[in-house]
Amino acid sequence: MTEIPAALVEALRAAKRVLFFTGAGVSAESGLPTFRDAQTGLWANYKPQDLATPEAFARDPETVWRWYQWRRRVHADVAPNAAHRAIAEFETRLPDAVLVTQNVDRLHELAGSLAPIHLHGSVFRNKCAQCGVEMPEVPHDLESPPRCTECGGLCRPDVVWFGEGLPEGPWKAAVEAAAAAEIVISVGTSATVHPAARIPLLAREAGALVVQVNPEATPLDRVALNLRGPAGVVLPELLSRL
Ligand code: APR
């Protein structure tokens, strides 16, 4: 069991504004492979980094669409784990907790988090690749992207692809929460994908204590109090000490 420093428990009890910042590792114990994990089955020969780009969609929309449809089916089959539930419970127990996630799943919502700020969108939303208008969810076995009724463009998932900017509203809200936070708890992220990875650093620059929950080392190690271990074990333990 990871040792939880008593000083951290004291700091959490005293803190008003706590920011949770999560990545794919928080959903790993639900059975969702992290983005950089090897893929399985039909998609084993593809690298996510080569599919999640506007160039890949422009070149081969069918393949990218089918990959997301497969991911949607995988995502629809998994349930929140103890880490998602602990974060939702922290949100009710702390006076002013904000959750910023890079994840495109909806496991935080299913665990009871009311308003996670999604920096990278959601696989369960669609938009037009051409005019950007929101498009409805479609059955997860539809093999080709439908056309936009406004402009005839192709439907794509409303997620942020490599090389694309972050949605303005969520990014602004996350930066404001980082500037105001007294404590940031970064959970299950490799802290390598920018600009999202700036969030804990911005908080740190503004004087926040940065806590990191991750079984592996990341670039955040040098500025963080590191709790090494799986989020589904460490977060419930931290919660039980509050
Ligand atoms: N508990 C906590 N952390 C875990 C666990 C676990 N059970 N299992 C794995 N991790 C950690 C890994 O050690 C790694 O540091 O989760 C991290 C996952 O890293 P990435 O796969 O890089 O995911 P993330 O940081 O969310 O990626 C950021 O990049 O791939 C794009 O847009 C995608 O939102 C994603 C972004």
PDB file of C-alpha atoms and ligand atoms in Angstrom:
ATOM      1  CA  MET A   1       0.000   0.000   0.000  1.00  0.00           C
ATOM      2  CA  THR A   2       1.273   3.450  -0.912  1.00  0.00           C
ATOM      3  CA  GLU A   3       2.157   5.535   2.088  1.00  0.00           C
ATOM      4  CA  ILE A   4      -0.105   8.605   2.275  1.00  0.00           C
ATOM      5  CA  PRO A   5       1.801  11.406   4.035  1.00  0.00           C
ATOM      6  CA  ALA A   6      -0.102  12.858   7.002  1.00  0.00           C
ATOM      7  CA  ALA A   7       0.802  16.351   5.783  1.00  0.00           C
ATOM      8  CA  LEU A   8      -1.105  15.699   2.552  1.00  0.00           C
ATOM      9  CA  VAL A   9      -4.209  14.651   4.468  1.00  0.00           C
ATOM     10  CA  GLU A  10      -3.943  17.864   6.534  1.00  0.00           C
ATOM     11  CA  ALA A  11      -3.505  19.970   3.403  1.00  0.00           C
ATOM     12  CA  LEU A  12      -6.556  18.372   1.786  1.00  0.00           C
ATOM     13  CA  ARG A  13      -8.670  18.948   4.875  1.00  0.00           C
ATOM     14  CA  ALA A  14      -7.679  22.620   4.894  1.00  0.00           C
ATOM     15  CA  ALA A  15      -7.944  23.221   1.145  1.00  0.00           C
ATOM     16  CA  LYS A  16     -10.891  24.962  -0.435  1.00  0.00           C
ATOM     17  CA  ARG A  17     -10.086  24.592  -4.115  1.00  0.00           C
ATOM     18  CA  VAL A  18      -8.874  21.227  -5.334  1.00  0.00           C
ATOM     19  CA  LEU A  19      -8.411  20.353  -8.979  1.00  0.00           C
ATOM     20  CA  PHE A  20      -8.473  16.750 -10.194  1.00  0.00           C
ATOM     21  CA  PHE A  21      -6.727  16.249 -13.517  1.00  0.00           C
ATOM     22  CA  THR A  22      -7.199  12.840 -15.080  1.00  0.00           C
ATOM     23  CA  GLY A  23      -5.940  10.808 -18.018  1.00  0.00           C
ATOM     24  CA  ALA A  24      -6.386   7.377 -19.539  1.00  0.00           C
ATOM     25  CA  GLY A  25      -4.835   5.626 -16.518  1.00  0.00           C
ATOM     26  CA  VAL A  26      -7.889   6.437 -14.404  1.00  0.00           C
ATOM     27  CA  SER A  27      -9.969   4.245 -16.734  1.00  0.00           C
ATOM     28  CA  ALA A  28      -7.369   1.452 -17.049  1.00  0.00           C
ATOM     29  CA  GLU A  29      -8.838  -0.541 -14.152  1.00  0.00           C
ATOM     30  CA  SER A  30     -12.217  -0.435 -15.922  1.00  0.00           C
ATOM     31  CA  GLY A  31     -10.612  -2.415 -18.723  1.00  0.00           C
ATOM     32  CA  LEU A  32     -10.145   0.447 -21.187  1.00  0.00           C
ATOM     33  CA  PRO A  33      -6.662   0.225 -22.687  1.00  0.00           C
ATOM     34  CA  THR A  34      -4.719   3.481 -22.379  1.00  0.00           C
ATOM     35  CA  PHE A  35      -4.054   5.259 -25.614  1.00  0.00           C
ATOM     36  CA  ARG A  36      -0.456   4.132 -25.787  1.00  0.00           C
ATOM     37  CA  ASP A  37      -1.188   0.518 -24.836  1.00  0.00           C
ATOM     38  CA  ALA A  38      -1.113  -2.036 -27.610  1.00  0.00           C
ATOM     39  CA  GLN A  39      -4.454  -2.464 -29.318  1.00  0.00           C
ATOM     40  CA  THR A  40      -6.121  -5.788 -29.699  1.00  0.00           C
ATOM     41  CA  GLY A  41      -8.035  -7.788 -32.264  1.00  0.00           C
ATOM     42  CA  LEU A  42      -8.711  -6.259 -35.647  1.00  0.00           C
ATOM     43  CA  TRP A  43      -6.918  -3.065 -34.775  1.00  0.00           C
ATOM     44  CA  ALA A  44      -3.691  -4.635 -33.475  1.00  0.00           C
ATOM     45  CA  ASN A  45      -1.724  -3.457 -36.508  1.00  0.00           C
ATOM     46  CA  TYR A  46      -2.806   0.160 -36.245  1.00  0.00           C
ATOM     47  CA  LYS A  47      -1.276   2.805 -34.009  1.00  0.00           C
ATOM     48  CA  PRO A  48      -3.814   5.170 -32.415  1.00  0.00           C
ATOM     49  CA  GLN A  49      -1.411   8.046 -33.129  1.00  0.00           C
ATOM     50  CA  ASP A  50      -1.808   7.281 -36.853  1.00  0.00           C
ATOM     51  CA  LEU A  51      -5.610   7.148 -36.744  1.00  0.00           C
ATOM     52  CA  ALA A  52      -6.438  10.075 -34.464  1.00  0.00           C
ATOM     53  CA  THR A  53      -5.432  12.845 -36.863  1.00  0.00           C
ATOM     54  CA  PRO A  54      -7.310  15.097 -39.296  1.00  0.00           C
ATOM     55  CA  GLU A  55      -4.938  13.891 -42.051  1.00  0.00           C
ATOM     56  CA  ALA A  56      -5.861  10.240 -41.447  1.00  0.00           C
ATOM     57  CA  PHE A  57      -9.574  11.109 -41.612  1.00  0.00           C
ATOM     58  CA  ALA A  58      -9.098  13.141 -44.804  1.00  0.00           C
ATOM     59  CA  ARG A  59      -7.153  10.264 -46.390  1.00  0.00           C
ATOM     60  CA  ASP A  60      -9.315   7.365 -45.222  1.00  0.00           C
ATOM     61  CA  PRO A  61     -12.474   8.466 -43.392  1.00  0.00           C
ATOM     62  CA  GLU A  62     -13.990   4.965 -43.419  1.00  0.00           C
ATOM     63  CA  THR A  63     -11.114   3.387 -41.501  1.00  0.00           C
ATOM     64  CA  VAL A  64     -10.923   6.161 -38.916  1.00  0.00           C
ATOM     65  CA  TRP A  65     -14.721   6.076 -38.508  1.00  0.00           C
ATOM     66  CA  ARG A  66     -14.740   2.294 -38.058  1.00  0.00           C
ATOM     67  CA  TRP A  67     -11.979   2.558 -35.449  1.00  0.00           C
ATOM     68  CA  TYR A  68     -14.064   5.034 -33.438  1.00  0.00           C
ATOM     69  CA  GLN A  69     -17.173   2.886 -33.841  1.00  0.00           C
ATOM     70  CA  TRP A  70     -15.185  -0.030 -32.400  1.00  0.00           C
ATOM     71  CA  ARG A  71     -13.947   2.179 -29.555  1.00  0.00           C
ATOM     72  CA  ARG A  72     -17.522   3.294 -28.872  1.00  0.00           C
ATOM     73  CA  ARG A  73     -18.600  -0.340 -28.577  1.00  0.00           C
ATOM     74  CA  VAL A  74     -15.700  -1.042 -26.195  1.00  0.00           C
ATOM     75  CA  HIS A  75     -16.475   2.092 -24.148  1.00  0.00           C
ATOM     76  CA  ALA A  76     -20.182   1.272 -23.945  1.00  0.00           C
ATOM     77  CA  ASP A  77     -19.326  -2.053 -22.289  1.00  0.00           C
ATOM     78  CA  VAL A  78     -17.222  -0.801 -19.390  1.00  0.00           C
ATOM     79  CA  ALA A  79     -18.178   0.579 -15.989  1.00  0.00           C
ATOM     80  CA  PRO A  80     -16.546   3.148 -13.699  1.00  0.00           C
ATOM     81  CA  ASN A  81     -14.007   1.800 -11.218  1.00  0.00           C
ATOM     82  CA  ALA A  82     -13.059   2.669  -7.638  1.00  0.00           C
ATOM     83  CA  ALA A  83     -10.938   5.628  -8.830  1.00  0.00           C
ATOM     84  CA  HIS A  84     -13.814   7.307 -10.710  1.00  0.00           C
ATOM     85  CA  ARG A  85     -16.077   6.718  -7.717  1.00  0.00           C
ATOM     86  CA  ALA A  86     -13.524   8.122  -5.263  1.00  0.00           C
ATOM     87  CA  ILE A  87     -13.143  11.305  -7.354  1.00  0.00           C
ATOM     88  CA  ALA A  88     -16.936  11.762  -7.460  1.00  0.00           C
ATOM     89  CA  GLU A  89     -17.015  11.328  -3.671  1.00  0.00           C
ATOM     90  CA  PHE A  90     -14.158  13.829  -3.204  1.00  0.00           C
ATOM     91  CA  GLU A  91     -16.214  16.297  -5.244  1.00  0.00           C
ATOM     92  CA  THR A  92     -19.101  16.059  -2.791  1.00  0.00           C
ATOM     93  CA  ARG A  93     -16.859  16.218   0.298  1.00  0.00           C
ATOM     94  CA  LEU A  94     -14.516  19.053  -0.692  1.00  0.00           C
ATOM     95  CA  PRO A  95     -15.884  22.613  -0.719  1.00  0.00           C
ATOM     96  CA  ASP A  96     -14.798  23.497  -4.245  1.00  0.00           C
ATOM     97  CA  ALA A  97     -13.499  20.636  -6.354  1.00  0.00           C
ATOM     98  CA  VAL A  98     -13.127  20.822 -10.129  1.00  0.00           C
ATOM     99  CA  LEU A  99     -12.511  17.848 -12.405  1.00  0.00           C
ATOM    100  CA  VAL A 100     -10.603  18.331 -15.642  1.00  0.00           C
ATOM    101  CA  THR A 101     -10.199  15.231 -17.788  1.00  0.00           C
ATOM    102  CA  GLN A 102      -8.368  14.379 -20.979  1.00  0.00           C
ATOM    103  CA  ASN A 103     -10.487  11.268 -21.326  1.00  0.00           C
ATOM    104  CA  VAL A 104     -13.027  10.891 -24.084  1.00  0.00           C
ATOM    105  CA  ASP A 105     -14.968   8.200 -22.215  1.00  0.00           C
ATOM    106  CA  ARG A 106     -17.926   8.989 -19.940  1.00  0.00           C
ATOM    107  CA  LEU A 107     -16.863   7.002 -16.902  1.00  0.00           C
ATOM    108  CA  HIS A 108     -16.533  10.074 -14.665  1.00  0.00           C
ATOM    109  CA  GLU A 109     -20.141  11.002 -15.435  1.00  0.00           C
ATOM    110  CA  LEU A 110     -21.306   7.425 -14.851  1.00  0.00           C
ATOM    111  CA  ALA A 111     -19.534   7.467 -11.465  1.00  0.00           C
ATOM    112  CA  GLY A 112     -21.485  10.580 -10.459  1.00  0.00           C
ATOM    113  CA  SER A 113     -19.190  13.483 -11.331  1.00  0.00           C
ATOM    114  CA  LEU A 114     -21.587  16.232 -12.342  1.00  0.00           C
ATOM    115  CA  ALA A 115     -19.577  18.491 -14.611  1.00  0.00           C
ATOM    116  CA  PRO A 116     -16.205  17.143 -15.712  1.00  0.00           C
ATOM    117  CA  ILE A 117     -14.401  19.553 -18.016  1.00  0.00           C
ATOM    118  CA  HIS A 118     -13.520  17.505 -21.102  1.00  0.00           C
ATOM    119  CA  LEU A 119     -10.385  18.924 -22.724  1.00  0.00           C
ATOM    120  CA  HIS A 120     -10.339  16.347 -25.534  1.00  0.00           C
ATOM    121  CA  GLY A 121     -14.082  15.983 -26.213  1.00  0.00           C
ATOM    122  CA  SER A 122     -16.078  12.758 -26.090  1.00  0.00           C
ATOM    123  CA  VAL A 123     -16.242   9.711 -28.343  1.00  0.00           C
ATOM    124  CA  PHE A 124     -19.972   9.685 -27.768  1.00  0.00           C
ATOM    125  CA  ARG A 125     -20.514  13.042 -29.492  1.00  0.00           C
ATOM    126  CA  ASN A 126     -20.364  13.701 -33.231  1.00  0.00           C
ATOM    127  CA  LYS A 127     -19.777  16.775 -35.324  1.00  0.00           C
ATOM    128  CA  CYS A 128     -19.441  17.619 -39.008  1.00  0.00           C
ATOM    129  CA  ALA A 129     -15.835  17.424 -40.176  1.00  0.00           C
ATOM    130  CA  GLN A 130     -16.541  20.251 -42.627  1.00  0.00           C
ATOM    131  CA  CYS A 131     -18.778  22.880 -40.970  1.00  0.00           C
ATOM    132  CA  GLY A 132     -18.363  21.767 -37.334  1.00  0.00           C
ATOM    133  CA  VAL A 133     -22.083  21.600 -36.536  1.00  0.00           C
ATOM    134  CA  GLU A 134     -23.018  19.113 -33.810  1.00  0.00           C
ATOM    135  CA  MET A 135     -24.398  15.871 -35.248  1.00  0.00           C
ATOM    136  CA  PRO A 136     -26.525  13.223 -33.468  1.00  0.00           C
ATOM    137  CA  GLU A 137     -25.248   9.949 -32.012  1.00  0.00           C
ATOM    138  CA  VAL A 138     -25.672   7.044 -34.404  1.00  0.00           C
ATOM    139  CA  PRO A 139     -25.837   3.269 -33.829  1.00  0.00           C
ATOM    140  CA  HIS A 140     -22.363   1.989 -32.984  1.00  0.00           C
ATOM    141  CA  ASP A 141     -22.461  -0.592 -35.761  1.00  0.00           C
ATOM    142  CA  LEU A 142     -22.949   1.937 -38.582  1.00  0.00           C
ATOM    143  CA  GLU A 143     -19.942   1.219 -40.805  1.00  0.00           C
ATOM    144  CA  SER A 144     -19.667   4.508 -42.727  1.00  0.00           C
ATOM    145  CA  PRO A 145     -19.824   8.095 -41.506  1.00  0.00           C
ATOM    146  CA  PRO A 146     -23.173   9.755 -42.300  1.00  0.00           C
ATOM    147  CA  ARG A 147     -23.349  13.073 -44.166  1.00  0.00           C
ATOM    148  CA  CYS A 148     -24.115  16.408 -42.530  1.00  0.00           C
ATOM    149  CA  THR A 149     -27.623  17.643 -43.391  1.00  0.00           C
ATOM    150  CA  GLU A 150     -26.355  21.270 -43.387  1.00  0.00           C
ATOM    151  CA  CYS A 151     -23.368  21.053 -45.719  1.00  0.00           C
ATOM    152  CA  GLY A 152     -22.924  17.442 -46.876  1.00  0.00           C
ATOM    153  CA  GLY A 153     -19.652  17.051 -44.955  1.00  0.00           C
ATOM    154  CA  LEU A 154     -18.742  13.791 -43.249  1.00  0.00           C
ATOM    155  CA  CYS A 155     -19.593  12.991 -39.650  1.00  0.00           C
ATOM    156  CA  ARG A 156     -16.663  12.557 -37.250  1.00  0.00           C
ATOM    157  CA  PRO A 157     -16.321  12.022 -33.505  1.00  0.00           C
ATOM    158  CA  ASP A 158     -16.182  15.227 -31.466  1.00  0.00           C
ATOM    159  CA  VAL A 159     -12.751  14.503 -30.042  1.00  0.00           C
ATOM    160  CA  VAL A 160      -9.527  16.465 -30.292  1.00  0.00           C
ATOM    161  CA  TRP A 161      -7.136  14.843 -32.717  1.00  0.00           C
ATOM    162  CA  PHE A 162      -3.346  15.227 -32.772  1.00  0.00           C
ATOM    163  CA  GLY A 163      -2.538  18.561 -34.388  1.00  0.00           C
ATOM    164  CA  GLU A 164      -5.898  20.121 -33.476  1.00  0.00           C
ATOM    165  CA  GLY A 165      -6.569  22.898 -30.984  1.00  0.00           C
ATOM    166  CA  LEU A 166      -8.464  22.312 -27.750  1.00  0.00           C
ATOM    167  CA  PRO A 167     -12.088  23.495 -27.454  1.00  0.00           C
ATOM    168  CA  GLU A 168     -11.972  27.083 -26.225  1.00  0.00           C
ATOM    169  CA  GLY A 169     -14.561  26.970 -23.417  1.00  0.00           C
ATOM    170  CA  PRO A 170     -13.212  23.874 -21.627  1.00  0.00           C
ATOM    171  CA  TRP A 171      -9.606  25.060 -22.010  1.00  0.00           C
ATOM    172  CA  LYS A 172     -10.407  28.485 -20.525  1.00  0.00           C
ATOM    173  CA  ALA A 173     -12.308  26.879 -17.627  1.00  0.00           C
ATOM    174  CA  ALA A 174      -9.391  24.493 -16.960  1.00  0.00           C
ATOM    175  CA  VAL A 175      -6.812  27.300 -16.979  1.00  0.00           C
ATOM    176  CA  GLU A 176      -8.938  29.332 -14.559  1.00  0.00           C
ATOM    177  CA  ALA A 177      -9.353  26.321 -12.260  1.00  0.00           C
ATOM    178  CA  ALA A 178      -5.583  25.706 -12.384  1.00  0.00           C
ATOM    179  CA  ALA A 179      -4.820  29.323 -11.470  1.00  0.00           C
ATOM    180  CA  ALA A 180      -7.195  29.136  -8.502  1.00  0.00           C
ATOM    181  CA  ALA A 181      -6.331  25.657  -7.201  1.00  0.00           C
ATOM    182  CA  GLU A 182      -4.548  25.124  -3.904  1.00  0.00           C
ATOM    183  CA  ILE A 183      -3.993  21.438  -4.617  1.00  0.00           C
ATOM    184  CA  VAL A 184      -3.916  19.588  -7.955  1.00  0.00           C
ATOM    185  CA  ILE A 185      -4.284  15.820  -7.978  1.00  0.00           C
ATOM    186  CA  SER A 186      -3.065  14.480 -11.307  1.00  0.00           C
ATOM    187  CA  VAL A 187      -4.257  10.914 -11.862  1.00  0.00           C
ATOM    188  CA  GLY A 188      -3.332   8.382 -14.539  1.00  0.00           C
ATOM    189  CA  THR A 189      -1.804  10.663 -17.116  1.00  0.00           C
ATOM    190  CA  SER A 190       1.578  10.427 -18.801  1.00  0.00           C
ATOM    191  CA  ALA A 191       1.592  14.256 -18.643  1.00  0.00           C
ATOM    192  CA  THR A 192       3.171  14.409 -22.080  1.00  0.00           C
ATOM    193  CA  VAL A 193       0.405  15.616 -24.389  1.00  0.00           C
ATOM    194  CA  HIS A 194       0.315  19.387 -24.631  1.00  0.00           C
ATOM    195  CA  PRO A 195      -1.352  21.759 -24.104  1.00  0.00           C
ATOM    196  CA  ALA A 196      -3.420  19.639 -21.663  1.00  0.00           C
ATOM    197  CA  ALA A 197      -0.267  18.644 -19.752  1.00  0.00           C
ATOM    198  CA  ARG A 198       0.245  22.358 -18.963  1.00  0.00           C
ATOM    199  CA  ILE A 199      -2.685  22.332 -16.511  1.00  0.00           C
ATOM    200  CA  PRO A 200      -0.864  20.907 -13.442  1.00  0.00           C
ATOM    201  CA  LEU A 201       2.203  22.997 -14.314  1.00  0.00           C
ATOM    202  CA  LEU A 202       0.150  26.207 -14.480  1.00  0.00           C
ATOM    203  CA  ALA A 203      -1.297  25.378 -11.081  1.00  0.00           C
ATOM    204  CA  ARG A 204       2.175  24.727  -9.722  1.00  0.00           C
ATOM    205  CA  GLU A 205       3.436  28.061 -11.075  1.00  0.00           C
ATOM    206  CA  ALA A 206       0.512  29.727  -9.273  1.00  0.00           C
ATOM    207  CA  GLY A 207       1.621  28.108  -6.007  1.00  0.00           C
ATOM    208  CA  ALA A 208      -0.457  24.924  -5.845  1.00  0.00           C
ATOM    209  CA  LEU A 209       0.701  21.665  -4.334  1.00  0.00           C
ATOM    210  CA  VAL A 210       0.812  19.036  -7.098  1.00  0.00           C
ATOM    211  CA  VAL A 211       0.040  15.438  -6.137  1.00  0.00           C
ATOM    212  CA  GLN A 212       0.450  12.682  -8.695  1.00  0.00           C
ATOM    213  CA  VAL A 213      -1.195   9.243  -8.628  1.00  0.00           C
ATOM    214  CA  ASN A 214       0.489   6.943 -11.131  1.00  0.00           C
ATOM    215  CA  PRO A 215       2.315   3.599 -10.892  1.00  0.00           C
ATOM    216  CA  GLU A 216       4.940   4.891 -13.352  1.00  0.00           C
ATOM    217  CA  ALA A 217       7.241   7.898 -13.470  1.00  0.00           C
ATOM    218  CA  THR A 218       6.208  10.868 -15.639  1.00  0.00           C
ATOM    219  CA  PRO A 219       7.660  14.304 -16.418  1.00  0.00           C
ATOM    220  CA  LEU A 220       5.484  15.618 -13.577  1.00  0.00           C
ATOM    221  CA  ASP A 221       7.527  13.673 -11.007  1.00  0.00           C
ATOM    222  CA  ARG A 222       9.982  16.474 -10.411  1.00  0.00           C
ATOM    223  CA  VAL A 223       7.325  18.930  -9.227  1.00  0.00           C
ATOM    224  CA  ALA A 224       4.890  16.512  -7.609  1.00  0.00           C
ATOM    225  CA  LEU A 225       4.338  14.625  -4.424  1.00  0.00           C
ATOM    226  CA  ASN A 226       4.225  11.171  -5.987  1.00  0.00           C
ATOM    227  CA  LEU A 227       1.834   8.473  -4.819  1.00  0.00           C
ATOM    228  CA  ARG A 228       2.957   5.418  -6.772  1.00  0.00           C
ATOM    229  CA  GLY A 229       0.212   2.921  -7.369  1.00  0.00           C
ATOM    230  CA  PRO A 230      -2.994   2.216  -9.233  1.00  0.00           C
ATOM    231  CA  ALA A 231      -5.589   4.969  -8.968  1.00  0.00           C
ATOM    232  CA  GLY A 232      -8.267   2.475  -7.912  1.00  0.00           C
ATOM    233  CA  VAL A 233      -6.247   1.674  -4.796  1.00  0.00           C
ATOM    234  CA  VAL A 234      -4.583   5.004  -3.949  1.00  0.00           C
ATOM    235  CA  LEU A 235      -7.600   7.323  -4.319  1.00  0.00           C
ATOM    236  CA  PRO A 236      -9.998   5.310  -2.101  1.00  0.00           C
ATOM    237  CA  GLU A 237      -7.206   5.118   0.494  1.00  0.00           C
ATOM    238  CA  LEU A 238      -6.705   8.899   0.348  1.00  0.00           C
ATOM    239  CA  LEU A 239     -10.467   9.433   0.575  1.00  0.00           C
ATOM    240  CA  SER A 240     -10.722   7.178   3.620  1.00  0.00           C
ATOM    241  CA  ARG A 241      -8.179   9.385   5.420  1.00  0.00           C
ATOM    242  CA  LEU A 242     -10.046  12.653   4.766  1.00  0.00           C
TER     243      LEU A 242
HETATM  244  N1  APR B   1      -3.705   4.059 -12.178  1.00  0.00           N
HETATM  245  C1  APR B   1      -3.071   5.226 -12.418  1.00  0.00           C
HETATM  246  N2  APR B   1      -2.337   5.450 -13.527  1.00  0.00           N
HETATM  247  C2  APR B   1      -2.243   4.468 -14.428  1.00  0.00           C
HETATM  248  C3  APR B   1      -2.862   3.218 -14.242  1.00  0.00           C
HETATM  249  C4  APR B   1      -3.636   3.019 -13.049  1.00  0.00           C
HETATM  250  N3  APR B   1      -4.267   1.877 -12.790  1.00  0.00           N
HETATM  251  N4  APR B   1      -2.583   2.445 -15.321  1.00  0.00           N
HETATM  252  C5  APR B   1      -1.808   3.171 -16.143  1.00  0.00           C
HETATM  253  N5  APR B   1      -1.597   4.399 -15.587  1.00  0.00           N
HETATM  254  C6  APR B   1      -0.821   5.510 -16.143  1.00  0.00           C
HETATM  255  C7  APR B   1       0.356   5.131 -17.003  1.00  0.00           C
HETATM  256  O1  APR B   1       1.502   4.870 -16.198  1.00  0.00           O
HETATM  257  C8  APR B   1       0.524   6.381 -17.874  1.00  0.00           C
HETATM  258  O2  APR B   1       1.380   7.328 -17.244  1.00  0.00           O
HETATM  259  O3  APR B   1      -1.693   6.231 -16.983  1.00  0.00           O
HETATM  260  C9  APR B   1      -0.892   6.954 -17.923  1.00  0.00           C
HETATM  261  C10 APR B   1      -1.575   6.848 -19.267  1.00  0.00           C
HETATM  262  O4  APR B   1      -0.877   7.634 -20.183  1.00  0.00           O
HETATM  263  P1  APR B   1      -1.412   7.893 -21.663  1.00  0.00           P
HETATM  264  O5  APR B   1      -1.817   6.608 -22.281  1.00  0.00           O
HETATM  265  O6  APR B   1      -0.376   8.731 -22.324  1.00  0.00           O
HETATM  266  O7  APR B   1      -2.774   8.706 -21.458  1.00  0.00           O
HETATM  267  P2  APR B   1      -3.010  10.264 -21.261  1.00  0.00           P
HETATM  268  O8  APR B   1      -1.980  10.889 -20.403  1.00  0.00           O
HETATM  269  O9  APR B   1      -4.439  10.402 -20.864  1.00  0.00           O
HETATM  270  O10 APR B   1      -2.847  10.799 -22.744  1.00  0.00           O
HETATM  271  C11 APR B   1      -3.162  12.138 -23.002  1.00  0.00           C
HETATM  272  O11 APR B   1      -3.071  11.891 -25.366  1.00  0.00           O
HETATM  273  O12 APR B   1      -3.418   9.937 -26.331  1.00  0.00           O
HETATM  274  C12 APR B   1      -3.829  11.249 -26.349  1.00  0.00           C
HETATM  275  O13 APR B   1      -5.837  12.475 -26.541  1.00  0.00           O
HETATM  276  C13 APR B   1      -5.270  11.326 -25.944  1.00  0.00           C
HETATM  277  O14 APR B   1      -6.283  12.248 -23.962  1.00  0.00           O
HETATM  278  C14 APR B   1      -5.172  11.517 -24.445  1.00  0.00           C
HETATM  279  C15 APR B   1      -3.878  12.302 -24.299  1.00  0.00           C
END
